[in-house]
PDB file of C-alpha atoms in Angstrom:
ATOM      1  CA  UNK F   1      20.752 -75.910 -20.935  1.00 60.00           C
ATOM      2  CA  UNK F   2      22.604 -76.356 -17.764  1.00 60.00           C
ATOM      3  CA  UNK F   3      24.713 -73.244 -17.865  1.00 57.00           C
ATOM      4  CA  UNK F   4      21.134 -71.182 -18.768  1.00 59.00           C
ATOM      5  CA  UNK F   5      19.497 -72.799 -15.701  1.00 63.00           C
ATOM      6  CA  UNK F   6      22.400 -71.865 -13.502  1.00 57.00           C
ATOM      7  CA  UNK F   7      22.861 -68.061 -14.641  1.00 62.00           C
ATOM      8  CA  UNK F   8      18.715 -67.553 -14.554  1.00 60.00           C
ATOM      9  CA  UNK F   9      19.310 -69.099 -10.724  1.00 61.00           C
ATOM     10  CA  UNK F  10      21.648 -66.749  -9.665  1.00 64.00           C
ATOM     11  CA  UNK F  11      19.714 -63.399 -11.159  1.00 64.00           C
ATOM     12  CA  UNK F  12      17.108 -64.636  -9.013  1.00 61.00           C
ATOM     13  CA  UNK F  13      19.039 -65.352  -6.500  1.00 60.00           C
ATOM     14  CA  UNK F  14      20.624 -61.701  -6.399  1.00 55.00           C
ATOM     15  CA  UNK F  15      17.690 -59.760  -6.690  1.00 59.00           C
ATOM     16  CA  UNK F  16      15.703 -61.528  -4.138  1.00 56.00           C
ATOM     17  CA  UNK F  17      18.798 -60.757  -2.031  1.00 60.00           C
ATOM     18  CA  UNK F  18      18.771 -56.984  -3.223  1.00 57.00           C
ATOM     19  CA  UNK F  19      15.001 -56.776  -2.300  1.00 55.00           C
ATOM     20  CA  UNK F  20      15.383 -58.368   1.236  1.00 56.00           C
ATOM     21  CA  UNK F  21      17.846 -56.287   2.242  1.00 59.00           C
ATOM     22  CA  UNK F  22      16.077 -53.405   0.514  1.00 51.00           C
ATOM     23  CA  UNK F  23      13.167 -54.090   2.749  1.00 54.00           C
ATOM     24  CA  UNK F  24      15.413 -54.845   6.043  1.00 55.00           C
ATOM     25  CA  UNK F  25      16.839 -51.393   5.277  1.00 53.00           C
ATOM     26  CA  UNK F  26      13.313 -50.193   4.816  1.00 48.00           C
ATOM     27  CA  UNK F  27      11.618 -51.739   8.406  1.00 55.00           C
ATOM     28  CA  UNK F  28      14.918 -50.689  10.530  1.00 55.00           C
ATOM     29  CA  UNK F  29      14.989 -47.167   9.494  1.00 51.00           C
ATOM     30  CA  UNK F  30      14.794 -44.863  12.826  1.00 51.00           C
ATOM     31  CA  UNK F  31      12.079 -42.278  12.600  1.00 51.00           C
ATOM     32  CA  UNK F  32      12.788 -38.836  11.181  1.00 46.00           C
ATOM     33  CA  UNK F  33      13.057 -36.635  14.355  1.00 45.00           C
ATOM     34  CA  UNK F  34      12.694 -32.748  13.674  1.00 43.00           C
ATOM     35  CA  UNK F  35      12.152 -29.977  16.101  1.00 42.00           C
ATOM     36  CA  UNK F  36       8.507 -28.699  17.456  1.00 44.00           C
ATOM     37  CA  UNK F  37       9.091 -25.909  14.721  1.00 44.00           C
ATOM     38  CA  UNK F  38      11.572 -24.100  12.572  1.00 41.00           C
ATOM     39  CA  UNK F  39      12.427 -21.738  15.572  1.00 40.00           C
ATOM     40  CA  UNK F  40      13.643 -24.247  17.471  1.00 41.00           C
ATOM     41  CA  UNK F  41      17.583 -23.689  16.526  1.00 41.00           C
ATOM     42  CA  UNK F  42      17.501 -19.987  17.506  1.00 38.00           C
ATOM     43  CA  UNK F  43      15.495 -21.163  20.273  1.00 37.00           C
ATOM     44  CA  UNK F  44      18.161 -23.657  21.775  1.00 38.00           C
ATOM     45  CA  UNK F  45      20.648 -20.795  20.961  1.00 41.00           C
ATOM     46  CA  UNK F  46      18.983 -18.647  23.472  1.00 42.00           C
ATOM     47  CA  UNK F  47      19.261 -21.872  26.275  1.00 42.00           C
ATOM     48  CA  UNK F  48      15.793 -22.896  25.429  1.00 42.00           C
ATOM     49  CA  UNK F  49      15.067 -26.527  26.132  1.00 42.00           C
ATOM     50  CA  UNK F  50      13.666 -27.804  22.769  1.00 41.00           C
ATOM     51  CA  UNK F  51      11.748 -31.657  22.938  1.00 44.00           C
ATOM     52  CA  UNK F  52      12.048 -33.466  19.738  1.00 42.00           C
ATOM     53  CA  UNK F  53       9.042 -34.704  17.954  1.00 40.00           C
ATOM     54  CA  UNK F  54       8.248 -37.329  15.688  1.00 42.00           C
ATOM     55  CA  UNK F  55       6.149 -36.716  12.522  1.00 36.00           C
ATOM     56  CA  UNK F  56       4.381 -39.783  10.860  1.00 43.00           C
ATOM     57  CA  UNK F  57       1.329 -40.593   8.449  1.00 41.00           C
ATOM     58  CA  UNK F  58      -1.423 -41.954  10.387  1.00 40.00           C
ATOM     59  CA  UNK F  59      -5.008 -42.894   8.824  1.00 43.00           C
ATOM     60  CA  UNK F  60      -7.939 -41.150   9.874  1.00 39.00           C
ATOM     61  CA  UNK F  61     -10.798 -43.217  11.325  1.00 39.00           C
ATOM     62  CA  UNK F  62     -13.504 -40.800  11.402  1.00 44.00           C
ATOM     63  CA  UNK F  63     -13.689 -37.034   9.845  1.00 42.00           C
ATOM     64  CA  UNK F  64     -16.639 -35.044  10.661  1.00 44.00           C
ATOM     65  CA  UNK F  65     -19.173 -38.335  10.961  1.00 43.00           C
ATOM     66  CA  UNK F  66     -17.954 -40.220   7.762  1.00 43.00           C
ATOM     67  CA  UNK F  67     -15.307 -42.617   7.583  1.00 43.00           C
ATOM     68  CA  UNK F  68     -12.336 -42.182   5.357  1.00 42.00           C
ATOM     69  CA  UNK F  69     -10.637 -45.357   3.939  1.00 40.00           C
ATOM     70  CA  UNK F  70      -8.683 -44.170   1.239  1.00 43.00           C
ATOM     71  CA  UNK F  71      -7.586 -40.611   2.671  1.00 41.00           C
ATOM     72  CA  UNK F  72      -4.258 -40.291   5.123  1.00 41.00           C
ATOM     73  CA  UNK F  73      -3.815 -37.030   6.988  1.00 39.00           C
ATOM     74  CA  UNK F  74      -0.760 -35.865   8.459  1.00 39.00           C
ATOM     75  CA  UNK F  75      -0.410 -35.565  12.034  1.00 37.00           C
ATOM     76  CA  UNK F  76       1.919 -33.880  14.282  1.00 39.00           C
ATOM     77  CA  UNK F  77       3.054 -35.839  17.821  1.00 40.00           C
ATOM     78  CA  UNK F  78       3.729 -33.237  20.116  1.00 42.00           C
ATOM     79  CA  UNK F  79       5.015 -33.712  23.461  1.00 37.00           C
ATOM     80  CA  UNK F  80       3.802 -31.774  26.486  1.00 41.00           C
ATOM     81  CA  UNK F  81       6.124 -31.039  29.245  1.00 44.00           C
ATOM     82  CA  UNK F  82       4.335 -34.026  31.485  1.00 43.00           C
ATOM     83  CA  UNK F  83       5.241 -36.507  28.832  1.00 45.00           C
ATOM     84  CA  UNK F  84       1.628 -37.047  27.553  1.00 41.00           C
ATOM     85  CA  UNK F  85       1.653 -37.260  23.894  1.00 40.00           C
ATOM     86  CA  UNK F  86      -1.183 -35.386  22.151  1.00 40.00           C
ATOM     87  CA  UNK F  87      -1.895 -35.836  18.374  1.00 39.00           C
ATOM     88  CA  UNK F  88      -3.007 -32.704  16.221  1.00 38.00           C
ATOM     89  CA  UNK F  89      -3.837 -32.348  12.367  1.00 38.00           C
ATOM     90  CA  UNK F  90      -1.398 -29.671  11.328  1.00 36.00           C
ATOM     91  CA  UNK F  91      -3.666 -27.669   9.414  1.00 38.00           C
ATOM     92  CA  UNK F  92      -5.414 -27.155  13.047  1.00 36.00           C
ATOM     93  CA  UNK F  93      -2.100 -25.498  14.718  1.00 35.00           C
ATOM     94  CA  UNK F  94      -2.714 -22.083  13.355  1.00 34.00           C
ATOM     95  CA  UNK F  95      -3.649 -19.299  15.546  1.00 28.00           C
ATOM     96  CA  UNK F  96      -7.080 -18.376  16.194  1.00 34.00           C
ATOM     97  CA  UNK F  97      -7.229 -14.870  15.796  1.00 37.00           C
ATOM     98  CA  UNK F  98      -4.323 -12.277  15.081  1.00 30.00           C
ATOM     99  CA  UNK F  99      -2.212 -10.988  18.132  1.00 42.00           C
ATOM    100  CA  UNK F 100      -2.718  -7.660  19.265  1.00 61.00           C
ATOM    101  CA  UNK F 101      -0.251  -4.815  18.431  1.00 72.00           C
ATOM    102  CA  UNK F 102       2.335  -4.135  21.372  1.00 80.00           C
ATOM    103  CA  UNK F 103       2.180  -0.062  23.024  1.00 85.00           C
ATOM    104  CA  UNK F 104       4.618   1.565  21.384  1.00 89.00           C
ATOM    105  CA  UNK F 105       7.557   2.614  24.216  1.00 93.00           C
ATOM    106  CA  UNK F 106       7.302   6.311  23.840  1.00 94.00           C
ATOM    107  CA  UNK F 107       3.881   6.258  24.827  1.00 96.00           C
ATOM    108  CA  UNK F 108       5.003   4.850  27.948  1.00 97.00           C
ATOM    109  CA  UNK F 109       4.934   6.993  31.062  1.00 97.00           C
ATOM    110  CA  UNK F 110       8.181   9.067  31.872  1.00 97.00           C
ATOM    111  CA  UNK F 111       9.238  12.473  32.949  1.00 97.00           C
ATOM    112  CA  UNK F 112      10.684  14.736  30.019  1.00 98.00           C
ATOM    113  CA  UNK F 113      11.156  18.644  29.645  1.00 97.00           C
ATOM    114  CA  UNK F 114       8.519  20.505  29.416  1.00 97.00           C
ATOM    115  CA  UNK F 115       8.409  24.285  29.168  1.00 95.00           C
ATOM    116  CA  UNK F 116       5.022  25.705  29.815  1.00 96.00           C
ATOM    117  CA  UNK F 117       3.447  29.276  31.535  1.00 95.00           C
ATOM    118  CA  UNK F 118       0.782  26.831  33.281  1.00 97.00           C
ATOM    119  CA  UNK F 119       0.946  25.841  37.051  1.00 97.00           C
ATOM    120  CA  UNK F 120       1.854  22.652  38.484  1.00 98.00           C
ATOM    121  CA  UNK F 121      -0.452  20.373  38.622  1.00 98.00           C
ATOM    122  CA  UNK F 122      -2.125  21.561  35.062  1.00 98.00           C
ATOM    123  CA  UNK F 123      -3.176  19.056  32.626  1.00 98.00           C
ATOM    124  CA  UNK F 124      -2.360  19.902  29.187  1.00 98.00           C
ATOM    125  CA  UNK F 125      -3.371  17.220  26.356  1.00 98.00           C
ATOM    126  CA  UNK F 126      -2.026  17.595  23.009  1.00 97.00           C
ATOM    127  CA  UNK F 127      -4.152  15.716  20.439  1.00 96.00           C
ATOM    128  CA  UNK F 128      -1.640  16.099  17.519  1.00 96.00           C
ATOM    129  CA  UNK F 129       1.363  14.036  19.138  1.00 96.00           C
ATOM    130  CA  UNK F 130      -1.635  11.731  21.597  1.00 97.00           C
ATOM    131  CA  UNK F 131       0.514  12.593  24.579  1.00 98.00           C
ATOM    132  CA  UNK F 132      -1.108  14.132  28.186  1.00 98.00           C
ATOM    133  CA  UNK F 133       1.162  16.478  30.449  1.00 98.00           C
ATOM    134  CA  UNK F 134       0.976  16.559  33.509  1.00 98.00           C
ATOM    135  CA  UNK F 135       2.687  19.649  34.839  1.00 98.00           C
ATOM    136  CA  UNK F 136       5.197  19.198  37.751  1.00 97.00           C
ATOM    137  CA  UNK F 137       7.082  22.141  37.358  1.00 94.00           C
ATOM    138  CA  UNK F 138      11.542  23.588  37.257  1.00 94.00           C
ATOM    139  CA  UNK F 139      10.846  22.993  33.218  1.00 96.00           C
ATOM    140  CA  UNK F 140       9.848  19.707  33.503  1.00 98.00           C
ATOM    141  CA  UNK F 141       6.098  17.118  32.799  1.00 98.00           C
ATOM    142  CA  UNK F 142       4.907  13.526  33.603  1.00 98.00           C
ATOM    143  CA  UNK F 143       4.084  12.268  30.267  1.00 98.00           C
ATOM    144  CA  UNK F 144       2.022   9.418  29.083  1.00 98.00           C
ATOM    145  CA  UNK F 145       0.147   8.408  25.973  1.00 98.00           C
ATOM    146  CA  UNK F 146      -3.339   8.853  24.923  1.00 97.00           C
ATOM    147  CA  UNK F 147      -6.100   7.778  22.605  1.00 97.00           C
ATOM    148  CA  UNK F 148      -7.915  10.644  21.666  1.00 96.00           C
ATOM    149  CA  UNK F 149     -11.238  11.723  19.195  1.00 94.00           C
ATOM    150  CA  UNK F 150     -11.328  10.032  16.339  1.00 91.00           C
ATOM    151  CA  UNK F 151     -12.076  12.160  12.483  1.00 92.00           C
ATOM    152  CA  UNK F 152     -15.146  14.367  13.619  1.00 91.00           C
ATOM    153  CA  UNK F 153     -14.953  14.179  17.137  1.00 91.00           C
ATOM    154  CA  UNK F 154     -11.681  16.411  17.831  1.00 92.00           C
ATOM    155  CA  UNK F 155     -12.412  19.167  20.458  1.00 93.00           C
ATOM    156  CA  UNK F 156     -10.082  21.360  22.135  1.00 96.00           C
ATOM    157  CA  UNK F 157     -11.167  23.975  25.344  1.00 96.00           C
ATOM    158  CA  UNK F 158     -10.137  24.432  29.107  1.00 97.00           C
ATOM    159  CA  UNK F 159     -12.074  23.013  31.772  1.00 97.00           C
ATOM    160  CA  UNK F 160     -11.357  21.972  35.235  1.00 98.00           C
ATOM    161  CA  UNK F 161     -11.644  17.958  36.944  1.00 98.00           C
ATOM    162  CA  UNK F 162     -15.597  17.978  38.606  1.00 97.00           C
ATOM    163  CA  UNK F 163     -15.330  14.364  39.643  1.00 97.00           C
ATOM    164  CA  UNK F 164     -13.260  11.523  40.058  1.00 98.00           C
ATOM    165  CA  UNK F 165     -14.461   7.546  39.781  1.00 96.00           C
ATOM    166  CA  UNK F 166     -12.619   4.626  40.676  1.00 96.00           C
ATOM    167  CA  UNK F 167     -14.402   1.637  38.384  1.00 96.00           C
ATOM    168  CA  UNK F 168     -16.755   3.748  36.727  1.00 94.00           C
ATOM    169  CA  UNK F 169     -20.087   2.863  35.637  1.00 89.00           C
ATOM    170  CA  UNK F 170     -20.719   3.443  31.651  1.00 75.00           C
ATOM    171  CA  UNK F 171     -23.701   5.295  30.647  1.00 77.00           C
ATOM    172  CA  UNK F 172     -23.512   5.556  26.898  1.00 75.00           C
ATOM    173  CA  UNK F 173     -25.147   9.060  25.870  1.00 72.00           C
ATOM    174  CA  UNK F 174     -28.076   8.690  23.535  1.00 76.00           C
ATOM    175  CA  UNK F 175     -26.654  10.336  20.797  1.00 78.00           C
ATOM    176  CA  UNK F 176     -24.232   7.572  20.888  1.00 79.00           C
ATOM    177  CA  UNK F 177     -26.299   4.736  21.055  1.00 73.00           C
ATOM    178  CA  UNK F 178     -28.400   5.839  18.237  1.00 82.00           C
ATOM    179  CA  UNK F 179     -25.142   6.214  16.127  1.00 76.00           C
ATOM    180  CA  UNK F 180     -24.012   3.039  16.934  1.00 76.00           C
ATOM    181  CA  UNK F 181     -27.326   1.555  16.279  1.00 77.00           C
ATOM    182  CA  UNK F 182     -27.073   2.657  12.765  1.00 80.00           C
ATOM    183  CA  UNK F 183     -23.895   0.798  12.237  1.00 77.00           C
ATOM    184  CA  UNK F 184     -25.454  -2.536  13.910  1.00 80.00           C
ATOM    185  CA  UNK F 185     -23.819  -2.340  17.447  1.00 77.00           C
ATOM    186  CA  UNK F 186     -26.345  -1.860  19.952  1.00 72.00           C
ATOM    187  CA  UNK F 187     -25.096  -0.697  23.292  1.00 74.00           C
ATOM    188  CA  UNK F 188     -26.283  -1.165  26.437  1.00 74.00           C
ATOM    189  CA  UNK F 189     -28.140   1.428  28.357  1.00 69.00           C
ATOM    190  CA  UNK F 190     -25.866   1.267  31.410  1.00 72.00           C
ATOM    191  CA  UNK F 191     -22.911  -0.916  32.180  1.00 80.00           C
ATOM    192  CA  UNK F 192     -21.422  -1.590  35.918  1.00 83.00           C
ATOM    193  CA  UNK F 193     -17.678  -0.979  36.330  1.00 79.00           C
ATOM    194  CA  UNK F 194     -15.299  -3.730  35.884  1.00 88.00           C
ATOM    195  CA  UNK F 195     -12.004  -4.913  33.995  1.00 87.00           C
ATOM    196  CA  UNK F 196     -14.891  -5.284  30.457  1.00 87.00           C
ATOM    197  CA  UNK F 197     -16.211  -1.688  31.191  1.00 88.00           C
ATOM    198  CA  UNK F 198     -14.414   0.585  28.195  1.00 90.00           C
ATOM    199  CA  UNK F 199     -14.016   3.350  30.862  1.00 95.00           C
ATOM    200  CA  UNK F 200     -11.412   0.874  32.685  1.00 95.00           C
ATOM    201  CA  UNK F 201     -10.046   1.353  36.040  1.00 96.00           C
ATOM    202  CA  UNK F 202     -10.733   5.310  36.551  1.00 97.00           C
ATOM    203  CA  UNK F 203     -12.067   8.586  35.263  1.00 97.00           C
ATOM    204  CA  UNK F 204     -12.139  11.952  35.811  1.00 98.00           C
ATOM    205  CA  UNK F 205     -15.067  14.032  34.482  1.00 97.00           C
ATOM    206  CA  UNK F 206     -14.342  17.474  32.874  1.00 97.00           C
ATOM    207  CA  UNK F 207     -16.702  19.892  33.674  1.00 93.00           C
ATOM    208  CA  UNK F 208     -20.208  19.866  32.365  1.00 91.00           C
ATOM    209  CA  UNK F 209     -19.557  17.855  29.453  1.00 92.00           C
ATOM    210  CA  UNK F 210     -19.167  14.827  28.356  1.00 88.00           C
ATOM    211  CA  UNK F 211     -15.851  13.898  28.434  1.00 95.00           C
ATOM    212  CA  UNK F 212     -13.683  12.282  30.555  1.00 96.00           C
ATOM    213  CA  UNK F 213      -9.860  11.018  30.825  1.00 98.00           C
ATOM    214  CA  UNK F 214     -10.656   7.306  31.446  1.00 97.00           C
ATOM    215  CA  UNK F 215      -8.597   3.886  31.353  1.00 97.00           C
ATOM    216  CA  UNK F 216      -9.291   1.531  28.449  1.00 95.00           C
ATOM    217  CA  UNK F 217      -9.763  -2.100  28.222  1.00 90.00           C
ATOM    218  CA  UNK F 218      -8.229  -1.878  24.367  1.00 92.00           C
ATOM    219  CA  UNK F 219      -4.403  -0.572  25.256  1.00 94.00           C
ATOM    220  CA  UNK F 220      -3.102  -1.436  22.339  1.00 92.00           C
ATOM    221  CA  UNK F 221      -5.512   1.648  20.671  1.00 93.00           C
ATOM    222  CA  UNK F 222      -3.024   4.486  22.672  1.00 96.00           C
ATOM    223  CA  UNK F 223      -2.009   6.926  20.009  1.00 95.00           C
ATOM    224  CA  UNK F 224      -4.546   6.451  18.123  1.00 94.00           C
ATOM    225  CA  UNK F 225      -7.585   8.691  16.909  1.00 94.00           C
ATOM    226  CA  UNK F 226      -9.648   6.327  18.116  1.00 91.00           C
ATOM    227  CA  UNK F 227     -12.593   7.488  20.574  1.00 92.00           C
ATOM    228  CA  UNK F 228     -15.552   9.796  20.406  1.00 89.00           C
ATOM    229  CA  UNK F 229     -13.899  12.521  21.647  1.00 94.00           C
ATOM    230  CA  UNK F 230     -12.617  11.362  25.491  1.00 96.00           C
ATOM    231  CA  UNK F 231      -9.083  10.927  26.161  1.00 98.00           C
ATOM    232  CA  UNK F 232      -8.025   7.367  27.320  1.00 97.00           C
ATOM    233  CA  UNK F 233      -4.963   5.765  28.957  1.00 98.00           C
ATOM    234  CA  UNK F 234      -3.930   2.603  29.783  1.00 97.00           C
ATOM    235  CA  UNK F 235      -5.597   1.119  33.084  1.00 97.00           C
ATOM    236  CA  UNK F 236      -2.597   1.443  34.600  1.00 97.00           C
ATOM    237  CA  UNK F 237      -1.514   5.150  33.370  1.00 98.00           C
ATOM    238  CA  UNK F 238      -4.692   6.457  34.458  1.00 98.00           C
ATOM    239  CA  UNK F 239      -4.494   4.320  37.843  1.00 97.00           C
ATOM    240  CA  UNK F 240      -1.025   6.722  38.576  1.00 98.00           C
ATOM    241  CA  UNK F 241      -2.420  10.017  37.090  1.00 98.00           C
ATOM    242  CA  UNK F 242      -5.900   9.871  39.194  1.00 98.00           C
ATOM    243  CA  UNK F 243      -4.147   9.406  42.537  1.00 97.00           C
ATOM    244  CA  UNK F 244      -1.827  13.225  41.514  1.00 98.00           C
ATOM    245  CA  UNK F 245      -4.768  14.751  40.242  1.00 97.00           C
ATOM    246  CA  UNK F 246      -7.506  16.752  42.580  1.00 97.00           C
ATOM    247  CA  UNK F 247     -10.678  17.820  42.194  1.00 98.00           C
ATOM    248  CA  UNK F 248     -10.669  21.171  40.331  1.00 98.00           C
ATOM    249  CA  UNK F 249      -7.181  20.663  38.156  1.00 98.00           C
ATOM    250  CA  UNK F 250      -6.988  22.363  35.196  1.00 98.00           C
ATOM    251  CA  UNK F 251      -7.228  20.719  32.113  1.00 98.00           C
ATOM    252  CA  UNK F 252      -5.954  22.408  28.731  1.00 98.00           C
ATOM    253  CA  UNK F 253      -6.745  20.282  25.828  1.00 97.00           C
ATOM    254  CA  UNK F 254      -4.932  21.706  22.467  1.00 96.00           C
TER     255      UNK F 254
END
């Protein structure tokens, strides 16, 4: 009976042992530290500084009004720069809306060969490659990239610059706002120039019609079909182009 008592004593005695240090084990474990993100190794391999972060379960006291006693969410501690720790469910980290798409290089402005019968100073606009020319002469063009008319709205002629506007005010034609209107976008009847105006920083009128080369506050739609029939550059494109252009250049549009 003795020699029963004494092994059942030491089983206990064992496991009690295994489970406190299990436990110790358990309690002194560091935290799991992982980077902000899985970029972070290139990210350090480019010299970036990269701030560990600690991830733990936390339970939420309050979600949208009710309270939540049996549900744990999983929060991300990320640390700003000043050191002030900020706690964000990670389902709420995702972006808000998509990014836009980045201008395409060759529809950046450069000088390229160009041979060409018209003048110096000539504008020619060729819809089928969304590029403007502007003719400086010895075989050679300023070239920059263009939206142009969209499916139904293509137009091609030769007409001269009437007038030039720096900021222009937008006065949607009729026919346009009516068209609009049918799709359930009502435009205004006017709008004063500004960096929200869609004729951007500057315009030049062609003519009696109405069309114009204007800036864009939408960049990323250069080279695109994309307008109802006017040609538009980057703010800044058109910025450089309106202070080379005069009242009276011709303008070629193929």
């Amino acid at each position: 009976m003795m020699k029963k008592t004494l092994i059942l004593a030491t089983s206990l005695l064992v496991a009690f042992s295994s489970l406190a240090e299990a436990q110790d084990r358990y309690q002194n474990r560091p935290p799991v530290i992982i980077s902000p993100d899985l970029t972070a190794p290139w990210v350090t391999q480019l010299g970036g500084s990269v701030q560990p972060v600690v991830y733990r379960q936390q339970r939420a006291i309050d979600v949208q009004g009710e309270r939540a006693t049996r549900k744990q969410y999983l929060f991300q501690r990320r640390v700003k720069r000043s050191g002030t720790a900020v706690a964000q469910p990670v389902a709420m980290t995702r972006a808000q809306k998509p990014a836009q798409r980045q201008l395409d290089p060759r529809f950046l402005p450069q000088t390229v060969a160009y041979e060409t019968q018209e003048r110096p100073g000539t504008i020619v606009i060729d819809t089928n490659s969304r590029f403007l020319y502007l003719v400086t002469g010895n075989g050679q063009a300023r070239r920059y990239g263009v939206g142009v008319g969209k499916p139904g709205f293509e137009w091609a002629g030769v007409h001269k610059v009437t007038r030039k506007s720096e900021w222009p005010v937008w006065t949607p034609p009729s026919e346009m706002i009516a068209r609009e209107a049918t799709k359930g976008h009502y435009l205004p009847a006017s709008m004063e120039g500004g960096p929200a105006n869609p004729l951007g920083a500057r315009a030049m009128y062609l003519g009696s019609t109405l069309y114009r080369i204007h800036g864009t506050n939408a960049p990323w739609t250069i080279g695109f079909a994309v307008s109802s029939g006017c040609i538009r550059m980057r703010n800044e494109d058109v910025v450089d182009l309106y202070e080379r252009v005069k009242i009276g250049t011709k303008v070629l549009v193929i």
